[in-house]
């Protein structure tokens, strides 16, 4: 006899962020609404020989609020971002783990690349000083799944714990899997999201070699310009975003503030090319359609799409075509935007940070601007919320994330209604 599972409703009860525009959700959100730019000349290393010399670096970051100095030295920068963002999300949610069943709380946190900076440092050690000087912490600092591991150790959380790796869709897959885990009743609470710290010589150099990055070195704050006619590639960013999802009954039982409800997710593959999107945004189209169907929503129920929107010549057109294919005439009635216009592309962390933005838009009935909109690309003809934020009712929204290799994730979030 087939087993029938009654799916649980899943709500957002906490959010934590480490970003180029602030390390508190409220500060980050206000800076987005103001159209501030978190992109500037790289300070972390000498860029004299690099084609691109700017990025969305994290500024004024102090992990000591959540990690003691000795521990932080044994963590790659991406893990520090994840642990700090998790600490902020826990604080934001008001949850007290001492009053919870820790076997029913899990962590799914991802990164597109993981400990790249640790790998670079230890590679130099190998070449310059020999293999006997490699750190015993090299492997546990570098591996991607150390981020959820460190978070679970910190709080004693013994539920499901792993990473999802799908390039720039990694943290959106993490949120989707956390959503499914709670839906099925395998956990009551999940910490989920992602982090990335690849503003490093190999990170910038590698993407430069692919000719994927903007080279607008004379005006870096105008370099990330999604959907604008004169975009010339994406801008690297770094940071992390962690979300706390709970079953609705668990959130209500403890009196948690509910910021939004996850309605549905859609996963697809382009099965087309290692870096280029499928023609017409076909994979993105199906991902959005699957997410709407999963959430039992019609296209007309969606008021806003937070796009992947990287500012690459082909990607923005493919996503625009996908949105028009899914929503038809309604596509022109929605607000569209790209958070990357202000913070750059956080690679594996981008999905989780943009999920936080999407949830804030629903809670606040406000859509932040896409900055650097100066001359519209004729092939990008939707309402991209150019340069100024917009107040409007946001009943439900879609957050898109796409990754090299053809990985596509769409997540639908809606306003919580009892």
Short mmCIF file of C-alpha atoms in Angstrom, two decimals:
data_model
loop_
_atom_site.label_atom_id
_atom_site.label_comp_id
_atom_site.label_asym_id
_atom_site.label_seq_id
_atom_site.Cartn_x
_atom_site.Cartn_y
_atom_site.Cartn_z
CA UNK A 1 0.00 0.00 0.00
CA UNK A 2 1.38 3.42 -0.94
CA UNK A 3 2.26 5.65 1.97
CA UNK A 4 0.53 9.03 1.92
CA UNK A 5 2.33 11.98 3.50
CA UNK A 6 0.49 15.13 4.50
CA UNK A 7 2.83 17.94 3.52
CA UNK A 8 3.43 20.58 6.16
CA UNK A 9 3.34 24.32 5.53
CA UNK A 10 6.79 25.93 5.81
CA UNK A 11 7.41 29.50 6.94
CA UNK A 12 10.35 31.89 7.24
CA UNK A 13 11.07 32.92 10.84
CA UNK A 14 14.64 34.21 10.81
CA UNK A 15 17.19 35.71 8.41
CA UNK A 16 20.87 36.60 8.76
CA UNK A 17 23.14 38.23 6.22
CA UNK A 18 26.77 39.20 5.67
CA UNK A 19 26.87 41.43 2.59
CA UNK A 20 28.74 44.24 0.85
CA UNK A 21 25.87 46.51 1.95
CA UNK A 22 25.69 45.62 5.63
CA UNK A 23 25.59 42.74 8.06
CA UNK A 24 22.14 43.23 9.56
CA UNK A 25 19.02 42.45 7.54
CA UNK A 26 17.40 45.82 8.25
CA UNK A 27 20.57 47.77 7.35
CA UNK A 28 21.06 45.69 4.20
CA UNK A 29 17.45 46.21 3.16
CA UNK A 30 17.51 49.97 3.73
CA UNK A 31 20.70 50.29 1.69
CA UNK A 32 19.10 48.35 -1.16
CA UNK A 33 16.06 50.63 -1.12
CA UNK A 34 18.36 53.66 -1.21
CA UNK A 35 20.09 52.26 -4.30
CA UNK A 36 23.50 52.24 -2.62
CA UNK A 37 26.37 50.47 -4.30
CA UNK A 38 28.57 47.95 -2.51
CA UNK A 39 31.06 47.54 -5.36
CA UNK A 40 34.49 49.17 -5.34
CA UNK A 41 38.18 48.62 -6.04
CA UNK A 42 39.51 45.35 -4.59
CA UNK A 43 41.57 45.85 -1.43
CA UNK A 44 42.22 42.23 -0.46
CA UNK A 45 45.11 41.63 -2.88
CA UNK A 46 47.22 43.38 -5.52
CA UNK A 47 45.20 43.53 -8.76
CA UNK A 48 47.91 45.16 -10.91
CA UNK A 49 48.12 42.18 -13.26
CA UNK A 50 44.38 41.40 -13.32
CA UNK A 51 41.96 42.41 -16.04
CA UNK A 52 39.25 43.18 -13.47
CA UNK A 53 40.22 45.24 -10.42
CA UNK A 54 36.93 45.62 -8.50
CA UNK A 55 34.34 43.55 -6.67
CA UNK A 56 31.69 43.56 -3.95
CA UNK A 57 34.02 42.93 -1.01
CA UNK A 58 32.84 42.52 2.57
CA UNK A 59 33.85 45.51 4.65
CA UNK A 60 34.02 45.94 8.42
CA UNK A 61 33.60 42.22 9.06
CA UNK A 62 34.31 41.05 12.58
CA UNK A 63 33.63 37.33 13.15
CA UNK A 64 34.44 37.69 16.87
CA UNK A 65 30.78 38.52 17.60
CA UNK A 66 30.04 34.81 17.07
CA UNK A 67 33.44 33.07 16.74
CA UNK A 68 36.41 33.37 19.07
CA UNK A 69 39.74 34.38 17.55
CA UNK A 70 41.33 30.92 17.79
CA UNK A 71 38.37 29.21 16.12
CA UNK A 72 38.12 31.80 13.35
CA UNK A 73 41.76 31.14 12.36
CA UNK A 74 40.75 27.54 11.68
CA UNK A 75 37.90 28.55 9.35
CA UNK A 76 38.08 29.65 5.74
CA UNK A 77 36.53 33.06 5.14
CA UNK A 78 33.45 31.43 3.54
CA UNK A 79 32.81 29.42 6.70
CA UNK A 80 33.19 32.53 8.85
CA UNK A 81 30.51 34.22 6.74
CA UNK A 82 28.22 31.20 7.13
CA UNK A 83 28.64 30.91 10.90
CA UNK A 84 28.16 34.64 11.47
CA UNK A 85 25.09 34.79 9.18
CA UNK A 86 23.67 31.76 11.01
CA UNK A 87 24.23 33.46 14.36
CA UNK A 88 22.39 36.53 13.13
CA UNK A 89 19.53 34.40 11.78
CA UNK A 90 19.17 32.57 15.09
CA UNK A 91 19.09 35.87 16.94
CA UNK A 92 16.60 37.30 14.43
CA UNK A 93 14.28 34.32 14.86
CA UNK A 94 14.27 34.43 18.65
CA UNK A 95 14.54 30.64 18.79
CA UNK A 96 16.08 29.15 21.95
CA UNK A 97 17.69 25.83 21.04
CA UNK A 98 17.87 24.83 24.72
CA UNK A 99 14.09 24.52 24.62
CA UNK A 100 14.04 22.51 21.39
CA UNK A 101 14.47 18.88 20.33
CA UNK A 102 17.84 19.20 18.58
CA UNK A 103 17.32 15.92 16.73
CA UNK A 104 14.51 17.72 14.88
CA UNK A 105 16.63 20.68 13.73
CA UNK A 106 18.93 20.45 10.71
CA UNK A 107 21.35 22.52 8.63
CA UNK A 108 21.70 22.62 4.84
CA UNK A 109 24.22 25.29 3.92
CA UNK A 110 26.15 25.41 0.69
CA UNK A 111 28.84 27.16 -1.28
CA UNK A 112 29.57 27.12 -4.98
CA UNK A 113 33.32 26.69 -4.52
CA UNK A 114 34.01 26.38 -0.77
CA UNK A 115 37.39 27.18 0.78
CA UNK A 116 39.15 28.65 -2.25
CA UNK A 117 41.27 31.04 -0.19
CA UNK A 118 42.50 28.20 2.01
CA UNK A 119 43.34 26.17 -1.09
CA UNK A 120 45.33 29.09 -2.54
CA UNK A 121 47.25 29.67 0.71
CA UNK A 122 48.10 26.01 1.19
CA UNK A 123 49.12 25.61 -2.46
CA UNK A 124 51.65 28.41 -1.93
CA UNK A 125 52.88 26.65 1.20
CA UNK A 126 53.36 23.40 -0.73
CA UNK A 127 55.30 25.09 -3.52
CA UNK A 128 57.42 27.39 -1.36
CA UNK A 129 58.00 25.24 1.78
CA UNK A 130 57.20 21.64 0.85
CA UNK A 131 54.46 19.12 1.73
CA UNK A 132 55.45 18.73 5.39
CA UNK A 133 54.34 22.31 6.06
CA UNK A 134 50.76 21.79 4.84
CA UNK A 135 48.33 22.60 7.65
CA UNK A 136 46.50 19.68 9.32
CA UNK A 137 43.43 21.91 9.06
CA UNK A 138 43.76 22.29 5.29
CA UNK A 139 41.14 19.70 4.30
CA UNK A 140 38.54 20.44 7.01
CA UNK A 141 38.89 24.17 6.32
CA UNK A 142 38.47 23.79 2.56
CA UNK A 143 35.62 21.34 2.06
CA UNK A 144 32.25 22.89 1.31
CA UNK A 145 30.26 20.84 3.82
CA UNK A 146 32.32 22.19 6.71
CA UNK A 147 30.01 25.23 6.83
CA UNK A 148 26.89 23.29 7.90
CA UNK A 149 29.15 21.10 10.01
CA UNK A 150 30.48 24.07 11.97
CA UNK A 151 26.97 25.49 12.44
CA UNK A 152 25.62 22.18 13.75
CA UNK A 153 28.58 21.79 16.14
CA UNK A 154 28.07 25.31 17.46
CA UNK A 155 24.42 24.72 18.39
CA UNK A 156 24.37 20.93 18.86
CA UNK A 157 21.87 20.47 16.03
CA UNK A 158 21.61 16.77 15.13
CA UNK A 159 19.02 16.81 12.32
CA UNK A 160 19.75 16.48 8.56
CA UNK A 161 23.10 18.09 7.73
CA UNK A 162 24.71 18.46 4.32
CA UNK A 163 25.64 20.80 1.47
CA UNK A 164 24.21 21.19 -2.00
CA UNK A 165 26.66 22.18 -4.73
CA UNK A 166 25.31 23.53 -8.02
CA UNK A 167 27.51 26.56 -8.76
CA UNK A 168 25.50 29.78 -8.49
CA UNK A 169 22.28 27.90 -7.71
CA UNK A 170 23.85 26.16 -4.67
CA UNK A 171 22.15 28.04 -1.85
CA UNK A 172 18.79 28.03 -3.63
CA UNK A 173 19.02 24.24 -3.82
CA UNK A 174 19.86 24.32 -0.08
CA UNK A 175 16.70 26.31 0.67
CA UNK A 176 14.65 24.04 -1.56
CA UNK A 177 15.93 20.90 0.16
CA UNK A 178 15.35 22.42 3.61
CA UNK A 179 11.79 23.25 2.52
CA UNK A 180 11.24 19.66 1.36
CA UNK A 181 12.72 18.26 4.57
CA UNK A 182 10.23 20.16 6.71
CA UNK A 183 7.34 19.52 4.32
CA UNK A 184 7.87 15.78 4.69
CA UNK A 185 8.06 16.02 8.46
CA UNK A 186 11.74 15.01 8.68
CA UNK A 187 12.55 18.10 10.76
CA UNK A 188 10.72 20.93 12.52
CA UNK A 189 13.33 23.62 11.92
CA UNK A 190 16.05 24.00 9.25
CA UNK A 191 18.87 26.50 8.97
CA UNK A 192 19.63 26.87 5.28
CA UNK A 193 21.40 29.08 2.74
CA UNK A 194 24.93 29.62 1.57
CA UNK A 195 28.15 31.58 1.68
CA UNK A 196 31.02 32.39 -0.68
CA UNK A 197 34.44 34.05 -0.42
CA UNK A 198 36.06 33.96 -3.83
CA UNK A 199 37.22 37.55 -4.23
CA UNK A 200 40.74 36.17 -4.38
CA UNK A 201 43.49 35.94 -7.01
CA UNK A 202 42.30 32.58 -8.32
CA UNK A 203 38.63 33.59 -8.17
CA UNK A 204 39.03 36.84 -10.09
CA UNK A 205 41.71 35.37 -12.37
CA UNK A 206 39.63 32.31 -13.18
CA UNK A 207 36.52 34.24 -14.12
CA UNK A 208 38.65 36.75 -16.05
CA UNK A 209 40.09 33.86 -18.04
CA UNK A 210 36.51 32.95 -19.01
CA UNK A 211 35.85 36.60 -19.96
CA UNK A 212 32.81 36.46 -17.67
CA UNK A 213 33.58 39.55 -15.55
CA UNK A 214 32.99 43.21 -16.29
CA UNK A 215 36.20 45.14 -17.00
CA UNK A 216 34.77 48.63 -16.38
CA UNK A 217 37.72 49.53 -14.15
CA UNK A 218 37.32 53.28 -14.65
CA UNK A 219 33.88 53.32 -12.99
CA UNK A 220 33.40 50.15 -10.91
CA UNK A 221 30.23 51.39 -9.24
CA UNK A 222 28.52 51.40 -12.64
CA UNK A 223 29.92 48.03 -13.69
CA UNK A 224 27.05 45.79 -12.55
CA UNK A 225 24.19 46.90 -14.78
CA UNK A 226 21.74 44.01 -15.30
CA UNK A 227 19.41 44.40 -18.30
CA UNK A 228 21.12 47.64 -19.41
CA UNK A 229 22.24 47.81 -23.04
CA UNK A 230 25.87 48.49 -22.08
CA UNK A 231 26.41 45.64 -19.61
CA UNK A 232 29.68 43.80 -20.19
CA UNK A 233 29.75 40.95 -17.68
CA UNK A 234 29.11 40.25 -14.02
CA UNK A 235 30.83 41.65 -10.94
CA UNK A 236 32.11 39.28 -8.28
CA UNK A 237 30.80 39.68 -4.74
CA UNK A 238 31.21 37.81 -1.47
CA UNK A 239 29.09 37.17 1.59
CA UNK A 240 26.49 34.85 3.04
CA UNK A 241 22.82 34.48 3.80
CA UNK A 242 21.20 32.05 6.24
CA UNK A 243 17.45 31.54 6.62
CA UNK A 244 15.52 29.75 9.33
CA UNK A 245 12.57 27.76 8.02
CA UNK A 246 10.05 26.14 10.34
CA UNK A 247 6.91 24.12 10.04
CA UNK A 248 3.97 26.45 10.53
CA UNK A 249 2.75 24.66 13.65
CA UNK A 250 6.19 24.78 15.26
CA UNK A 251 6.49 28.51 14.52
CA UNK A 252 3.02 29.19 15.93
CA UNK A 253 3.67 27.07 19.02
CA UNK A 254 6.65 29.19 20.01
CA UNK A 255 5.06 32.50 18.95
CA UNK A 256 7.61 33.27 16.25
CA UNK A 257 7.27 36.23 13.91
CA UNK A 258 6.53 34.93 10.40
CA UNK A 259 8.15 36.81 7.53
CA UNK A 260 6.72 34.77 4.65
CA UNK A 261 5.71 31.30 3.53
CA UNK A 262 7.64 29.14 1.10
CA UNK A 263 5.06 27.97 -1.41
CA UNK A 264 6.97 25.90 -3.96
CA UNK A 265 10.27 25.10 -5.65
CA UNK A 266 11.24 24.08 -9.17
CA UNK A 267 14.51 22.45 -10.24
CA UNK A 268 15.66 21.85 -13.82
CA UNK A 269 18.78 21.33 -15.91
CA UNK A 270 19.52 23.06 -19.21
CA UNK A 271 21.36 20.01 -20.57
CA UNK A 272 22.92 22.42 -23.04
CA UNK A 273 26.34 24.02 -22.26
CA UNK A 274 28.84 24.30 -19.39
CA UNK A 275 28.42 28.08 -19.05
CA UNK A 276 25.84 29.47 -21.53
CA UNK A 277 22.10 29.37 -20.76
CA UNK A 278 19.81 27.27 -22.92
CA UNK A 279 18.38 29.13 -25.95
CA UNK A 280 15.36 31.22 -24.98
CA UNK A 281 15.93 30.50 -21.30
CA UNK A 282 14.19 27.16 -21.69
CA UNK A 283 15.53 25.62 -18.47
CA UNK A 284 14.66 28.74 -16.50
CA UNK A 285 11.14 28.73 -17.95
CA UNK A 286 10.43 25.20 -16.84
CA UNK A 287 11.94 25.82 -13.38
CA UNK A 288 9.56 28.75 -12.82
CA UNK A 289 6.60 26.76 -14.11
CA UNK A 290 7.43 23.86 -11.81
CA UNK A 291 7.72 26.20 -8.81
CA UNK A 292 4.33 27.77 -9.55
CA UNK A 293 2.72 24.36 -9.98
CA UNK A 294 4.34 23.12 -6.77
CA UNK A 295 2.91 26.12 -4.94
CA UNK A 296 -0.52 25.74 -6.58
CA UNK A 297 -0.26 29.30 -7.89
CA UNK A 298 -1.18 30.82 -11.25
CA UNK A 299 1.15 33.23 -13.08
CA UNK A 300 -1.27 36.07 -12.25
CA UNK A 301 -0.71 35.44 -8.52
CA UNK A 302 2.91 36.62 -8.79
CA UNK A 303 3.67 40.32 -8.33
CA UNK A 304 7.47 40.31 -8.38
CA UNK A 305 10.44 38.33 -9.71
CA UNK A 306 13.87 38.66 -8.12
CA UNK A 307 15.95 37.62 -11.09
CA UNK A 308 19.25 35.83 -11.31
CA UNK A 309 20.11 38.97 -13.35
CA UNK A 310 23.90 38.80 -13.50
CA UNK A 311 24.54 41.56 -16.05
CA UNK A 312 25.96 39.22 -18.66
CA UNK A 313 25.01 39.93 -22.30
CA UNK A 314 23.29 36.59 -22.94
CA UNK A 315 22.03 35.63 -19.48
CA UNK A 316 19.77 38.66 -18.98
CA UNK A 317 18.09 38.18 -22.35
CA UNK A 318 17.54 34.46 -21.74
CA UNK A 319 15.95 35.13 -18.33
CA UNK A 320 13.76 37.90 -19.76
CA UNK A 321 12.54 35.54 -22.48
CA UNK A 322 11.85 32.84 -19.88
CA UNK A 323 9.81 35.23 -17.73
CA UNK A 324 7.75 36.32 -20.75
CA UNK A 325 7.16 32.69 -21.73
CA UNK A 326 5.88 31.83 -18.25
CA UNK A 327 3.83 34.92 -17.48
CA UNK A 328 2.68 36.15 -20.90
CA UNK A 329 1.11 39.62 -20.76
CA UNK A 330 1.24 39.50 -16.95
CA UNK A 331 5.05 39.73 -17.21
CA UNK A 332 4.62 43.43 -18.00
CA UNK A 333 2.51 44.00 -14.87
CA UNK A 334 5.07 42.58 -12.43
CA UNK A 335 8.11 44.27 -10.96
CA UNK A 336 11.42 42.68 -11.89
CA UNK A 337 14.77 43.51 -10.32
CA UNK A 338 18.33 42.35 -9.79
CA UNK A 339 19.96 42.56 -6.36
CA UNK A 340 23.32 41.95 -8.07
CA UNK A 341 23.22 45.49 -9.47
CA UNK A 342 24.25 46.68 -5.99
CA UNK A 343 26.20 43.84 -4.35
CA UNK A 344 27.57 41.92 -7.32
CA UNK A 345 27.28 38.19 -7.82
CA UNK A 346 27.83 36.20 -4.64
CA UNK A 347 28.03 32.95 -6.66
CA UNK A 348 26.86 30.10 -4.41
CA UNK A 349 25.57 32.54 -1.79
CA UNK A 350 23.57 34.66 -4.22
CA UNK A 351 20.39 32.56 -4.03
CA UNK A 352 20.08 32.75 -0.25
CA UNK A 353 20.82 36.48 -0.02
CA UNK A 354 18.31 37.14 -2.80
CA UNK A 355 15.75 34.89 -1.08
CA UNK A 356 16.08 37.17 1.96
CA UNK A 357 15.49 40.18 -0.29
CA UNK A 358 12.46 38.51 -1.85
CA UNK A 359 10.99 37.74 1.57
CA UNK A 360 11.56 41.33 2.74
CA UNK A 361 9.77 42.59 -0.38
CA UNK A 362 6.73 40.50 0.52
CA UNK A 363 6.78 41.56 4.15
CA UNK A 364 7.27 45.25 3.34
CA UNK A 365 5.26 45.42 0.06
CA UNK A 366 8.26 47.12 -1.53
CA UNK A 367 10.56 46.21 -4.43
CA UNK A 368 14.12 47.53 -4.41
CA UNK A 369 15.55 49.17 -7.54
CA UNK A 370 17.85 47.77 -10.18
CA UNK A 371 20.51 50.46 -10.33
CA UNK A 372 22.68 51.51 -13.28
CA UNK A 373 19.71 51.45 -15.63
CA UNK A 374 20.74 54.10 -18.15
CA UNK A 375 19.84 52.75 -21.58
CA UNK A 376 17.44 49.79 -21.80
CA UNK A 377 18.44 46.82 -23.91
CA UNK A 378 15.65 46.52 -26.53
CA UNK A 379 15.60 42.77 -25.88
CA UNK A 380 15.02 43.37 -22.16
CA UNK A 381 11.67 45.17 -22.17
CA UNK A 382 10.10 44.36 -18.77
CA UNK A 383 9.71 46.66 -15.76
CA UNK A 384 13.10 46.19 -14.05
CA UNK A 385 12.28 48.75 -11.32
CA UNK A 386 14.90 51.09 -12.71
CA UNK A 387 16.94 53.13 -10.23
CA UNK A 388 14.18 53.81 -7.66
CA UNK A 389 12.35 51.45 -5.34
CA UNK A 390 8.64 50.82 -5.81
CA UNK A 391 5.88 50.46 -3.22
CA UNK A 392 3.28 47.93 -4.31
CA UNK A 393 1.36 44.96 -3.01
CA UNK A 394 3.56 41.85 -3.19
CA UNK A 395 1.33 38.85 -2.59
CA UNK A 396 3.79 36.30 -3.94
CA UNK A 397 7.18 36.42 -5.61
CA UNK A 398 9.66 34.22 -7.45
CA UNK A 399 13.39 34.08 -6.67
CA UNK A 400 15.52 32.72 -9.55
CA UNK A 401 19.03 31.24 -9.39
CA UNK A 402 20.96 29.64 -12.24
CA UNK A 403 24.40 28.04 -12.23
CA UNK A 404 27.17 27.04 -14.63
CA UNK A 405 26.50 23.52 -15.79
CA UNK A 406 22.88 24.43 -16.48
CA UNK A 407 21.42 24.19 -12.95
CA UNK A 408 18.18 26.14 -12.48
CA UNK A 409 16.21 26.81 -9.31
CA UNK A 410 13.07 28.88 -8.81
CA UNK A 411 11.53 29.38 -5.38
CA UNK A 412 8.09 30.88 -4.77
CA UNK A 413 7.53 32.80 -1.54
CA UNK A 414 4.14 34.20 -0.60
CA UNK A 415 2.67 36.42 2.07
CA UNK A 416 1.73 34.40 5.15
CA UNK A 417 -1.99 34.18 5.76
CA UNK A 418 -3.46 32.25 8.63
#
